[in-house]
């Protein structure tokens, strides 16, 4: 059920599915229509854009990317426990708030903007705040939990097998649990395959991602980064390769949780697309950050202690799994 259509800096208040919805729009909403529906434990948001040059894929609801988007629309379907929604208990109301933002590229004619999105519910009479609630509790930036693993074909659950025929696709997903209200972008800075769960100087290694986020395997195979569902997740479809056939294989990765607004040639996710060249996963308009994938990627900015506070690096290992010969 549609609850709110907000335009031209209006504020509307209505009841929907037992929830009090506050739809707030800023002055720049004259060129767009935002429709929000607060469900019992989820939110849907439809953004309809009238500017032909606007890229709706650059819209974010908190830390979440659009569930789907087209040339003129972006649609979000998210849980209230996702996307860094903030919760506030005040009087008889239970309020969830977030921000819809447009992340404009440096060369874009469209300015970045932020719209507040608020859902307020009647506080259940028997509801009391939990003493410990990790979903909404604010932690320091350094208190992050990284996860990485082999997934099934549609990334909806763990892999059902650890044996992959040569030429098939290995779905890999990494994520970071963000126990902080500040959204972070997860990147795969480096990944190598090896036959040991730990890397040693004498280890035989097969590079997959190197040069600060360049997916080398995408140049000569069907390997690619999949479109993001959340900024805190990254999905990789990796085509199996000729390495340690029939043996146990481990993939060693370096994960980087970083400021979404701090991308540069050393903080990126790039893959090679036939006929187009190197493309940046998170913003095609900034694919020039991937130009260095054919050489050596270095940051133009001087490294400093302050810049390191924008993110955190974690080493992780996937496996073991086995690459099998289709003829055996």
Coordinates of C-alpha atoms in Angstrom, one line a residue:
X1 CA 0.0 0.0 0.0
X2 CA 1.4 3.4 -1.0
X3 CA 1.5 5.9 1.9
X4 CA 3.2 9.1 1.0
X5 CA 4.1 11.0 -2.1
X6 CA 6.3 14.0 -1.2
X7 CA 7.1 16.9 -3.5
X8 CA 8.0 20.6 -3.4
X9 CA 9.2 20.7 0.2
X10 CA 6.0 19.4 1.8
X11 CA 5.8 17.3 5.0
X12 CA 3.0 14.7 5.1
X13 CA 1.9 12.6 8.1
X14 CA -0.4 9.6 7.7
X15 CA -1.0 6.2 9.2
X16 CA -0.1 3.1 7.3
X17 CA -0.3 -0.5 8.5
X18 CA -0.4 0.7 12.0
X19 CA 2.6 3.0 11.6
X20 CA 2.9 6.7 11.7
X21 CA 4.9 7.7 8.7
X22 CA 6.7 11.1 8.4
X23 CA 7.7 11.8 4.9
X24 CA 10.1 14.8 4.7
X25 CA 11.4 16.3 1.5
X26 CA 14.0 19.0 1.0
X27 CA 13.6 22.0 -1.3
X28 CA 15.3 20.2 -4.2
X29 CA 12.4 17.7 -4.4
X30 CA 10.8 19.8 -7.1
X31 CA 12.4 17.6 -9.7
X32 CA 11.6 14.3 -8.1
X33 CA 8.8 12.3 -6.4
X34 CA 9.6 10.2 -3.3
X35 CA 7.0 7.5 -2.1
X36 CA 7.7 5.8 1.2
X37 CA 5.8 2.9 2.8
X38 CA 6.6 1.9 6.4
X39 CA 5.8 -1.8 7.0
X40 CA 5.8 -3.6 10.3
X41 CA 9.5 -4.3 10.1
X42 CA 10.6 -3.0 6.6
X43 CA 10.5 0.1 4.5
X44 CA 9.9 0.5 0.8
X45 CA 10.9 3.7 -1.0
X46 CA 10.4 4.6 -4.6
X47 CA 12.3 7.6 -6.0
X48 CA 11.1 8.9 -9.4
X49 CA 13.5 11.2 -11.1
X50 CA 12.6 13.8 -13.8
X51 CA 16.2 14.9 -14.7
X52 CA 17.3 12.9 -17.7
X53 CA 21.0 13.1 -16.8
X54 CA 20.6 11.8 -13.2
X55 CA 22.0 8.4 -12.4
X56 CA 19.6 6.7 -10.1
X57 CA 22.1 3.9 -9.3
X58 CA 24.0 6.5 -7.2
X59 CA 21.1 6.8 -4.7
X60 CA 21.7 5.3 -1.2
X61 CA 19.3 4.6 1.6
X62 CA 21.7 4.7 4.6
X63 CA 24.4 2.1 3.6
X64 CA 22.1 0.3 1.2
X65 CA 22.2 0.4 -2.6
X66 CA 18.9 0.4 -4.6
X67 CA 17.1 -3.0 -4.7
X68 CA 16.4 -2.2 -8.3
X69 CA 16.8 0.9 -10.6
X70 CA 16.1 2.1 -14.1
X71 CA 16.8 5.3 -16.0
X72 CA 14.2 7.3 -14.1
X73 CA 13.5 5.4 -10.9
X74 CA 15.2 3.8 -7.9
X75 CA 13.4 1.3 -5.6
X76 CA 14.4 0.2 -2.1
X77 CA 13.0 -2.7 -0.1
X78 CA 14.9 -3.0 3.1
X79 CA 14.5 -4.2 6.7
X80 CA 14.6 -1.7 9.6
X81 CA 17.5 -3.7 11.0
X82 CA 19.5 -3.0 7.8
X83 CA 21.1 0.0 6.2
X84 CA 22.1 1.7 9.4
X85 CA 18.7 2.8 10.4
X86 CA 18.8 4.7 13.7
X87 CA 16.2 4.0 16.4
X88 CA 14.9 6.4 19.0
X89 CA 12.3 5.8 21.7
X90 CA 10.5 9.0 22.7
X91 CA 7.3 9.0 24.8
X92 CA 4.8 6.6 23.2
X93 CA 6.6 6.5 19.8
X94 CA 9.3 4.2 18.4
X95 CA 11.1 6.2 15.7
X96 CA 13.3 4.8 12.9
X97 CA 15.3 7.3 10.8
X98 CA 17.7 7.2 7.9
X99 CA 18.9 9.4 5.0
X100 CA 18.4 9.0 1.3
X101 CA 21.5 10.4 -0.3
X102 CA 22.6 11.0 -3.9
X103 CA 26.3 10.4 -4.3
X104 CA 27.3 12.7 -7.2
X105 CA 30.5 12.1 -9.2
X106 CA 33.1 14.8 -9.4
X107 CA 32.3 15.6 -13.0
X108 CA 28.5 15.4 -12.6
X109 CA 26.1 18.4 -13.3
X110 CA 23.9 17.0 -10.5
X111 CA 24.6 18.1 -7.0
X112 CA 24.7 15.6 -4.1
X113 CA 21.8 15.8 -1.7
X114 CA 20.3 14.2 1.3
X115 CA 16.6 13.6 2.2
X116 CA 15.6 12.4 5.7
X117 CA 13.4 9.2 5.8
X118 CA 11.5 8.7 9.1
X119 CA 9.1 6.0 10.2
X120 CA 7.4 6.4 13.6
X121 CA 5.4 3.6 15.2
X122 CA 3.2 3.5 18.3
X123 CA 5.3 2.1 21.0
X124 CA 3.9 -1.4 22.1
X125 CA 2.7 -1.3 25.7
X126 CA 4.8 -4.3 26.5
X127 CA 7.9 -3.1 24.7
X128 CA 11.1 -2.3 26.7
X129 CA 14.5 -1.5 25.4
X130 CA 17.0 -4.3 25.5
X131 CA 20.1 -3.9 27.7
X132 CA 22.2 -5.1 24.8
X133 CA 21.1 -4.6 21.2
X134 CA 24.0 -4.9 18.7
X135 CA 22.0 -3.8 15.7
X136 CA 21.4 -0.3 17.0
X137 CA 24.1 0.2 19.5
X138 CA 26.9 2.6 18.4
X139 CA 30.4 1.2 18.5
X140 CA 33.8 2.7 17.6
X141 CA 34.9 2.5 14.0
X142 CA 37.5 -0.2 14.9
X143 CA 34.9 -2.6 16.2
X144 CA 33.9 -4.3 12.9
X145 CA 33.2 -8.0 12.1
X146 CA 34.3 -9.2 8.7
X147 CA 32.9 -12.3 7.0
X148 CA 33.8 -14.0 3.7
X149 CA 32.7 -17.3 2.2
X150 CA 31.6 -19.5 -0.7
X151 CA 28.0 -19.0 -1.7
X152 CA 25.4 -20.7 -3.9
X153 CA 24.6 -19.6 -7.4
X154 CA 22.3 -16.7 -6.5
X155 CA 24.2 -15.6 -3.3
X156 CA 21.2 -16.4 -1.2
X157 CA 23.0 -18.9 1.1
X158 CA 26.2 -20.9 1.6
X159 CA 27.6 -23.1 -1.2
X160 CA 26.2 -26.6 -1.3
X161 CA 29.5 -28.1 -2.5
X162 CA 33.2 -27.3 -2.3
X163 CA 34.0 -29.0 -5.6
X164 CA 33.9 -26.8 -8.7
X165 CA 34.5 -28.1 -12.2
X166 CA 37.1 -26.2 -14.3
X167 CA 35.4 -23.3 -16.1
X168 CA 32.5 -23.0 -13.6
X169 CA 31.7 -20.0 -11.5
X170 CA 32.6 -19.8 -7.8
X171 CA 30.3 -17.2 -6.0
X172 CA 32.1 -15.5 -3.2
X173 CA 30.6 -12.9 -0.9
X174 CA 32.4 -10.8 1.8
X175 CA 30.7 -8.5 4.2
X176 CA 31.4 -6.3 7.2
X177 CA 29.0 -6.0 10.1
X178 CA 28.9 -2.3 10.9
X179 CA 28.3 -1.7 14.5
X180 CA 28.5 2.0 13.9
X181 CA 26.1 4.5 12.3
X182 CA 28.8 5.6 9.8
X183 CA 28.4 3.7 6.5
X184 CA 31.5 1.9 5.2
X185 CA 32.2 0.6 1.7
X186 CA 33.8 -3.0 1.7
X187 CA 36.5 -3.6 -0.9
X188 CA 38.7 -6.6 -1.8
X189 CA 42.1 -5.1 -1.9
X190 CA 44.0 -8.3 -2.7
X191 CA 43.2 -12.0 -3.2
X192 CA 45.5 -14.9 -4.1
X193 CA 44.9 -18.6 -4.4
X194 CA 47.3 -21.1 -2.6
X195 CA 47.3 -24.7 -1.6
X196 CA 47.9 -23.9 2.1
X197 CA 45.7 -22.3 4.8
X198 CA 48.6 -20.0 5.6
X199 CA 50.9 -18.2 3.2
X200 CA 54.6 -18.8 3.3
X201 CA 57.5 -17.3 1.2
X202 CA 57.8 -20.6 -0.6
X203 CA 54.0 -21.0 -1.2
X204 CA 52.8 -21.4 -4.8
X205 CA 50.3 -18.6 -5.4
X206 CA 47.9 -17.6 -8.1
X207 CA 46.9 -13.9 -8.2
X208 CA 43.2 -13.1 -8.5
X209 CA 42.9 -9.5 -7.3
X210 CA 46.0 -7.3 -6.9
X211 CA 47.2 -3.7 -7.6
X212 CA 44.8 -2.3 -4.9
X213 CA 41.5 -3.8 -6.1
X214 CA 42.0 -4.8 -9.7
X215 CA 40.3 -8.1 -10.6
X216 CA 43.0 -9.6 -12.8
X217 CA 41.0 -12.7 -13.6
X218 CA 38.4 -10.6 -15.3
X219 CA 40.8 -9.9 -18.2
X220 CA 40.9 -13.5 -19.5
X221 CA 37.7 -15.1 -18.0
X222 CA 34.1 -14.5 -17.0
X223 CA 35.1 -13.4 -13.6
X224 CA 33.5 -10.1 -12.4
X225 CA 32.2 -8.1 -9.4
X226 CA 28.4 -8.3 -9.1
X227 CA 26.3 -5.2 -8.6
X228 CA 26.2 -4.3 -5.0
X229 CA 23.2 -4.9 -2.8
X230 CA 24.7 -3.1 0.2
X231 CA 27.8 -1.0 0.6
X232 CA 28.9 -3.3 3.4
X233 CA 28.9 -6.3 1.1
X234 CA 30.9 -7.2 -2.1
X235 CA 30.1 -10.1 -4.3
X236 CA 32.5 -11.8 -6.7
X237 CA 31.7 -14.3 -9.4
X238 CA 35.1 -16.1 -9.9
X239 CA 35.5 -18.4 -12.9
X240 CA 37.6 -21.4 -11.9
X241 CA 41.1 -21.5 -13.3
X242 CA 43.9 -24.0 -13.9
X243 CA 45.6 -24.2 -10.5
X244 CA 46.3 -27.1 -8.2
X245 CA 43.7 -29.3 -10.0
X246 CA 42.3 -31.9 -7.6
X247 CA 44.0 -30.4 -4.6
X248 CA 42.7 -28.4 -1.7
X249 CA 42.7 -24.6 -2.6
X250 CA 42.5 -21.7 -0.3
X251 CA 41.9 -18.0 -1.3
X252 CA 43.7 -15.5 0.9
X253 CA 42.1 -12.0 0.7
X254 CA 42.8 -8.6 2.2
X255 CA 39.4 -6.9 3.0
X256 CA 39.2 -3.2 3.3
X257 CA 36.3 -1.3 4.9
X258 CA 36.6 2.3 3.7
X259 CA 34.9 5.7 3.6
X260 CA 32.5 5.6 0.6
X261 CA 33.5 9.1 -0.3
X262 CA 37.2 8.4 -0.2
X263 CA 37.7 6.3 -3.3
X264 CA 40.9 6.7 -5.2
X265 CA 43.3 4.6 -7.3
X266 CA 44.3 2.6 -4.2
X267 CA 40.7 2.2 -2.7
X268 CA 38.5 0.8 -5.4
X269 CA 36.9 -2.3 -7.0
X270 CA 37.7 -2.7 -10.7
X271 CA 37.0 -5.4 -13.2
X272 CA 37.6 -5.7 -17.0
X273 CA 34.6 -5.6 -19.3
X274 CA 35.2 -6.8 -22.8
X275 CA 34.7 -4.0 -25.3
X276 CA 34.8 -1.4 -22.5
X277 CA 38.0 -1.9 -20.6
X278 CA 38.4 -1.5 -16.9
X279 CA 35.3 -0.3 -15.0
X280 CA 34.8 0.9 -11.5
X281 CA 32.1 -1.2 -9.7
X282 CA 30.7 1.6 -7.7
X283 CA 30.5 4.5 -10.2
X284 CA 31.1 4.0 -13.9
X285 CA 31.7 7.7 -14.3
X286 CA 34.9 7.4 -12.2
X287 CA 36.3 4.4 -14.0
X288 CA 39.4 6.4 -14.7
X289 CA 40.5 5.3 -11.2
X290 CA 41.0 1.9 -12.8
X291 CA 43.4 3.1 -15.5
X292 CA 46.3 2.1 -13.3
X293 CA 45.3 -1.5 -13.3
X294 CA 47.6 -2.0 -16.3
X295 CA 50.5 -0.5 -14.4
X296 CA 51.0 0.4 -10.8
X297 CA 48.3 1.9 -8.7
X298 CA 49.4 4.6 -6.3
X299 CA 47.5 7.2 -4.3
X300 CA 48.0 10.8 -5.3
X301 CA 47.4 11.8 -1.8
X302 CA 50.2 11.6 0.8
X303 CA 49.5 8.9 3.3
X304 CA 48.9 10.1 6.8
X305 CA 47.8 8.9 10.1
X306 CA 44.5 10.8 9.7
X307 CA 43.7 9.1 6.4
X308 CA 44.1 5.7 7.9
X309 CA 41.3 6.4 10.3
X310 CA 38.8 6.2 7.4
X311 CA 39.0 2.4 7.2
X312 CA 40.3 -0.9 8.5
X313 CA 42.0 -3.8 6.8
X314 CA 41.4 -7.5 7.7
X315 CA 43.0 -10.6 6.3
X316 CA 40.7 -13.5 5.6
X317 CA 40.9 -17.0 4.1
X318 CA 38.2 -18.9 2.1
X319 CA 38.3 -22.7 1.7
X320 CA 39.4 -25.3 1.3
X321 CA 37.7 -26.1 -2.0
X322 CA 38.7 -28.2 -5.0
X323 CA 38.9 -27.4 -8.7
X324 CA 38.1 -30.5 -10.7
X325 CA 38.9 -31.5 -14.3
X326 CA 35.6 -31.8 -16.2
X327 CA 37.2 -34.8 -18.2
X328 CA 38.1 -36.8 -15.1

